Coordinates of C-alpha atoms in Angstrom, one line a residue:
M161 CA 0.2 -0.1 -0.3
D162 CA 1.4 4.0 -1.5
C163 CA 1.5 6.5 1.8
N164 CA -1.5 8.1 -0.4
T165 CA -3.0 4.8 -0.3
A166 CA -2.6 4.1 3.0
T167 CA -3.6 8.4 3.9
L168 CA -6.7 7.9 2.6
S169 CA -7.8 4.7 4.5
E170 CA -7.1 6.4 7.6
I171 CA -8.9 9.2 6.6
E172 CA -12.0 7.1 4.8
D173 CA -11.9 5.3 8.8
L174 CA -12.1 8.6 11.4
L175 CA -15.3 10.0 8.9
R176 CA -16.9 6.8 9.4
R177 CA -16.7 7.3 13.0
F178 CA -17.6 10.5 13.2
R179 CA -19.9 11.7 14.9
F180 CA -22.2 14.8 14.2
K181 CA -23.6 17.1 16.9
E182 CA -23.7 20.0 16.3
V183 CA -24.0 22.7 12.5
L184 CA -21.2 25.5 12.9
S185 CA -22.3 27.7 10.3
D186 CA -22.9 27.4 6.5
D187 CA -21.4 30.2 3.5
T188 CA -25.0 29.9 1.0
S189 CA -22.1 31.9 -1.3
S190 CA -19.7 29.0 -1.0
K191 CA -22.0 25.7 -0.3
T192 CA -20.1 25.5 2.5
I193 CA -21.2 23.9 5.1
W194 CA -18.8 22.9 8.7
L195 CA -20.0 20.3 11.3
L196 CA -19.0 20.2 14.8
G197 CA -19.1 16.5 15.8
T198 CA -16.7 13.7 17.6
I199 CA -14.6 11.1 16.2
A200 CA -15.8 7.5 18.6
T201 CA -13.3 5.2 19.4
T202 CA -14.2 2.8 17.5
N203 CA -16.8 2.3 13.8
V204 CA -20.1 1.7 15.5
T205 CA -23.6 1.7 14.6
S206 CA -24.7 3.0 18.1
V207 CA -24.7 6.8 18.2
D208 CA -22.2 7.8 20.6
D209 CA -24.1 10.7 23.5
E210 CA -20.1 11.6 24.5
P211 CA -20.2 15.9 24.0
P212 CA -17.2 16.7 21.8
V213 CA -14.0 17.2 24.0
P214 CA -11.6 19.9 22.7
G215 CA -8.1 18.4 21.5
Q216 CA -9.6 15.2 22.0
N217 CA -12.1 13.9 21.0
A218 CA -13.3 16.7 19.3
A219 CA -13.1 16.8 14.5
I220 CA -14.6 19.8 12.6
V221 CA -15.7 18.2 8.8
V222 CA -15.9 21.0 6.2
L223 CA -19.0 19.6 3.5
E224 CA -17.7 22.5 -0.2
R225 CA -19.4 20.9 -2.8
L226 CA -17.0 21.8 -5.9
A227 CA -16.9 24.3 -9.2
F228 CA -18.2 22.8 -11.8
S229 CA -14.9 22.0 -13.6
P230 CA -15.5 23.2 -17.7
Q231 CA -12.2 21.7 -18.1
T232 CA -13.1 18.1 -17.4
I233 CA -16.8 18.9 -19.0
A234 CA -15.5 19.2 -22.5
K235 CA -13.5 16.6 -21.9
A236 CA -15.9 13.9 -20.6
D237 CA -19.3 12.4 -21.8
C238 CA -21.8 15.0 -20.7
S239 CA -25.1 12.5 -21.1
L240 CA -28.6 13.5 -18.7
D241 CA -29.4 10.6 -19.9
S242 CA -29.5 8.9 -15.9
V243 CA -30.8 12.5 -14.2
L244 CA -33.3 11.4 -10.8
L245 CA -35.3 14.7 -10.5
A246 CA -36.9 15.4 -7.5
T247 CA -39.0 18.4 -7.5
G248 CA -39.5 20.6 -10.6
E249 CA -41.1 23.2 -12.7
R250 CA -42.1 24.5 -16.5
N251 CA -43.2 28.2 -17.6
D252 CA -43.4 28.3 -21.3
V253 CA -39.9 28.0 -22.3
Y254 CA -38.0 28.2 -19.2
A255 CA -37.6 25.2 -16.7
W256 CA -35.9 23.9 -13.1
A257 CA -35.5 21.6 -11.2
T258 CA -33.4 19.4 -8.9
G259 CA -31.8 16.0 -8.4
D260 CA -29.4 14.1 -9.0
A261 CA -28.1 14.7 -12.3
R262 CA -25.8 11.6 -12.4
V263 CA -23.3 12.5 -14.9
A264 CA -19.6 11.6 -14.6
A265 CA -17.4 13.8 -15.2
L266 CA -19.6 15.8 -12.1
K267 CA -17.4 13.7 -9.7
P268 CA -16.5 13.0 -7.2
D269 CA -18.8 16.5 -6.1
V270 CA -17.6 17.0 -2.3
R271 CA -14.7 18.5 -1.4
I272 CA -13.7 17.1 2.7
A273 CA -11.5 18.9 5.2
L274 CA -11.3 17.1 8.4
T275 CA -10.1 19.2 11.0
Y276 CA -9.4 16.3 14.5
P277 CA -8.1 16.7 17.1
A278 CA -10.3 20.5 17.2
T279 CA -8.4 22.6 19.8
Q280 CA -11.1 24.9 20.8
K281 CA -9.8 26.8 18.8
H282 CA -10.7 25.4 16.3
I283 CA -13.8 25.2 16.6
D284 CA -14.7 29.5 17.6
K285 CA -13.1 30.5 14.0
H286 CA -15.4 27.6 12.2
R287 CA -19.4 28.3 14.4
R288 CA -20.9 31.5 13.4
Q289 CA -20.1 34.7 15.3
Q290 CA -20.9 38.4 15.2
R291 CA -17.8 40.7 13.9
K292 CA -16.3 43.2 14.7
W293 CA -13.6 46.2 13.3
V294 CA -11.1 46.8 15.3
C295 CA -8.2 49.4 14.0
E296 CA -5.6 49.1 15.4
T297 CA -2.8 51.5 15.9
P298 CA 1.0 50.8 16.6
E299 CA 1.2 52.2 20.2
L300 CA -2.5 48.6 19.8
Y301 CA -1.0 46.0 18.3
A302 CA 1.7 46.9 20.5
K303 CA -0.1 47.4 23.9
V304 CA -2.9 43.8 22.7
T305 CA -2.1 42.4 19.7
K306 CA 1.7 41.8 19.4
P307 CA 1.7 40.4 23.3
F308 CA -0.8 37.5 21.8
I309 CA 1.6 36.5 19.4
D310 CA 4.0 36.6 21.2
S311 CA 2.2 33.4 23.6
Q312 CA 1.5 31.7 21.1
P313 CA 3.1 28.3 21.3
A314 CA 5.2 27.2 18.5
S315 CA 3.0 23.8 18.1
R316 CA 0.1 25.8 16.5
I317 CA 2.4 26.1 13.1
Q318 CA 4.3 22.7 13.5
W319 CA 2.1 21.9 10.3
V320 CA 4.0 25.2 8.8
Y321 CA 6.8 23.6 9.9
N322 CA 6.6 19.8 8.4
I323 CA 5.6 21.5 4.7
L324 CA 9.3 23.8 5.2
S325 CA 11.1 20.6 6.4
K326 CA 9.1 18.2 3.7
Q327 CA 8.1 15.9 6.8
V328 CA 4.5 15.6 5.1
E329 CA 3.5 17.5 2.2
S330 CA 6.4 16.6 0.3
E331 CA 4.9 15.7 -3.6
H332 CA 2.5 18.7 -3.7
I333 CA 5.0 21.2 -3.7
L334 CA 4.9 23.1 -7.4
F335 CA 8.8 24.8 -6.3
E336 CA 11.2 26.2 -4.1
D337 CA 13.9 28.4 -2.5
P338 CA 15.9 26.9 -0.6
D339 CA 17.6 30.5 0.5
P340 CA 17.4 30.3 4.7
E341 CA 16.4 34.8 3.8
R342 CA 14.9 35.0 0.3
G343 CA 13.8 31.5 -0.3
F344 CA 9.8 29.6 0.3
V345 CA 8.1 27.3 -0.8
I346 CA 5.0 27.1 -2.6
V347 CA 2.2 24.4 -2.8
P348 CA -1.9 24.1 -3.5
D349 CA -3.3 25.5 -0.9
L350 CA -6.1 23.0 0.6
K351 CA -9.2 24.7 -0.2
W352 CA -8.3 24.2 -3.5
D353 CA -9.6 21.0 -5.6
A354 CA -6.3 21.6 -8.4
T355 CA -8.7 20.6 -11.3
N356 CA -10.4 24.0 -11.8
M357 CA -8.3 25.8 -13.0
D358 CA -10.6 29.1 -12.6
N359 CA -10.8 28.8 -8.8
M360 CA -6.2 27.8 -9.2
Y361 CA -5.0 29.3 -5.2
L362 CA -1.6 28.9 -4.4
V363 CA 0.1 29.8 -1.3
A364 CA 3.9 30.3 -0.7
I365 CA 5.2 30.1 3.1
V366 CA 8.4 31.1 3.2
H367 CA 11.4 30.1 4.8
R368 CA 12.2 32.4 7.9
H369 CA 10.1 31.5 11.5
D370 CA 11.1 35.4 12.3
L371 CA 8.4 37.0 9.5
R372 CA 5.2 35.8 11.5
S373 CA 3.1 39.0 10.1
L374 CA 2.4 42.0 7.6
R375 CA 3.6 43.8 11.1
D376 CA 7.3 42.6 10.7
L377 CA 8.1 43.6 6.7
T378 CA 10.4 46.4 6.2
N379 CA 12.1 47.2 2.7
S380 CA 15.1 45.2 4.3
H381 CA 12.6 42.1 3.1
L382 CA 11.7 43.4 -0.5
P383 CA 14.4 40.4 -1.9
L384 CA 11.8 38.0 -0.8
L385 CA 8.8 39.6 -1.6
Y386 CA 10.4 40.3 -5.0
N387 CA 12.1 36.7 -5.8
L388 CA 8.9 35.4 -4.2
R389 CA 5.7 37.7 -6.7
S390 CA 8.7 36.5 -9.7
K391 CA 8.4 32.3 -9.4
A392 CA 4.6 32.9 -8.1
V393 CA 3.8 33.9 -11.8
V394 CA 6.3 30.7 -12.9
A395 CA 4.2 28.1 -10.6
A396 CA 0.8 29.5 -11.6
Q397 CA 1.8 29.2 -16.0
K398 CA 1.9 26.0 -15.1
Y399 CA -1.6 25.6 -14.6
G400 CA -2.0 27.9 -17.4
V401 CA -2.5 30.8 -15.5
S402 CA -1.1 34.2 -16.2
S403 CA 0.9 37.0 -15.0
D404 CA -1.9 38.7 -15.2
Q405 CA -4.7 36.2 -14.4
L406 CA -3.2 36.9 -10.9
R407 CA -4.1 38.2 -7.6
L408 CA -1.4 37.8 -4.5
Y409 CA -2.1 39.1 -1.2
I410 CA -1.1 39.2 2.4
H411 CA -3.9 38.2 5.5
Y412 CA -3.4 40.1 8.7
Q413 CA -4.6 39.3 10.6
P414 CA -3.9 35.8 9.2
S415 CA -5.2 32.4 10.3
Y416 CA -1.6 31.1 11.4
Y417 CA 1.3 33.4 12.3
H418 CA 4.0 32.1 10.2
L419 CA 4.4 34.7 6.5
H420 CA 3.0 33.2 3.6
V421 CA 1.4 34.8 0.5
H422 CA -1.7 34.0 -1.2
I423 CA -1.8 33.5 -5.3
T424 CA -4.6 33.0 -6.7
N425 CA -6.5 33.5 -9.7
V426 CA -8.6 37.4 -10.2
L427 CA -12.1 34.9 -11.3
L428 CA -11.1 33.1 -7.8
E429 CA -13.9 35.8 -5.4
G430 CA -14.4 34.9 -1.7
K431 CA -14.2 36.4 1.3
G432 CA -10.1 36.1 1.5
M433 CA -10.6 39.1 -0.4
L434 CA -12.6 41.4 1.4
A435 CA -11.8 44.9 2.9
G436 CA -9.9 44.3 5.9
R437 CA -8.5 41.6 5.7
A438 CA -6.9 40.5 1.9
H439 CA -3.2 43.3 1.4
L440 CA -2.3 43.0 -2.4
L441 CA 1.9 42.0 -2.5
D442 CA 2.3 44.8 -5.5
S443 CA 0.1 47.7 -1.9
V444 CA 3.0 45.8 0.6
I445 CA 5.8 45.6 -1.9
D446 CA 4.5 49.9 -2.7
N447 CA 4.2 50.6 0.8
I448 CA 7.6 49.9 2.2
S449 CA 9.9 50.9 -1.2
N450 CA 8.6 54.2 -2.6
I451 CA 6.4 55.5 1.1
A452 CA 8.9 54.5 4.2
S453 CA 11.1 51.2 5.5
D454 CA 9.0 50.7 8.1
Y455 CA 5.6 51.3 6.7
Y456 CA 3.7 48.6 8.4
Q457 CA 5.1 49.5 12.0
R458 CA 3.6 52.7 10.9
A459 CA 0.7 52.5 10.1
T460 CA -3.2 52.2 12.0
I461 CA -4.1 48.3 10.3
P462 CA -8.0 47.9 9.8
Y463 CA -8.9 44.9 10.4
V464 CA -11.4 42.5 11.7
L465 CA -12.3 39.8 14.3
G466 CA -14.6 37.2 15.1
S467 CA -16.8 37.5 18.5
S468 CA -15.3 34.1 19.7
D469 CA -12.3 34.4 18.4
E470 CA -9.1 34.3 20.9
L471 CA -7.8 37.1 20.2
W472 CA -11.1 39.4 19.8
S473 CA -10.5 38.8 23.8
H474 CA -7.8 40.3 24.2
W475 CA -8.4 43.5 22.3
A476 CA -12.6 43.5 24.5
A477 CA -9.7 42.6 28.0
H478 CA -7.8 45.5 26.9
Q479 CA -11.6 47.6 26.2
N480 CA -12.6 47.3 30.2
T481 CA -9.1 48.2 31.6
S482 CA -8.1 51.7 29.4
S483 CA -9.7 54.3 27.8
D484 CA -7.9 53.9 24.2
E485 CA -10.5 51.8 23.4
P486 CA -10.1 51.0 20.3
T487 CA -12.7 52.1 17.4
T488 CA -15.3 48.7 17.0
I489 CA -18.2 48.5 15.3
S490 CA -20.9 44.8 15.3
T491 CA -21.9 43.2 11.5

């Protein structure tokens, strides 16, 4: 049994033992739903009443309907002679229905992501919650955000170090520059099915461990950023995506504190590209090369946090003890 087969078998076993407890949230625009449950100790058919315990038996399963791939459909049989409909209506020349298309070219049609054992941070991240608008000044970054980042255990990004050291996913690395100062790896993002080029989504993870977020960047890091930008174009061309079809950006706040750059097809739209989170790489380069070398140490950066986000609890605590409260808006 090869490595991929073994991994698939392990995932299938975990999913068979998944016991649903609640819906954390859903997104109708992306046809995605986040489920919280437990992983039973054995693959039994009886209902497991044990509650999810973060860090132990808790598990999060994400189900996402995959986008249609024109390239795949064009090459395959798209006959609808096996269609099975459940509901339908017709009005003059228009008809609509729901059901199972049963088209071979459309299978598989669901992408599944599993987090196990899920921590409380994982659960809070995906649970539906209020949104808070924060205006982070350099002073508030130093008082609130940086201490929070400094307190994060290295174990939370061990999976990043595993990729960089090629302990896992080495076969998925599309490009690597091993230079310790200006190097990085480029891998497909887990959210991309690697088939529909309109949804191409890659991530560049830098080798340096001292760069944790946008706030750390200065003009001394321009060789790294220029190198990354040029090599991202090369990596995307492997999928037929040209330089004028690319969107490169950095999240702030990021989902994990190790500098990485998102590389997507401009046709891909999503919450990750929204104002208040995404900072275009070209703008980042321009700001620190033409405006101020320490631009991101001096700038006020607004962003959105969830009310259950661990960082928001630090902001809320600061508001309760200080008069220089950040501007926040619940949405």
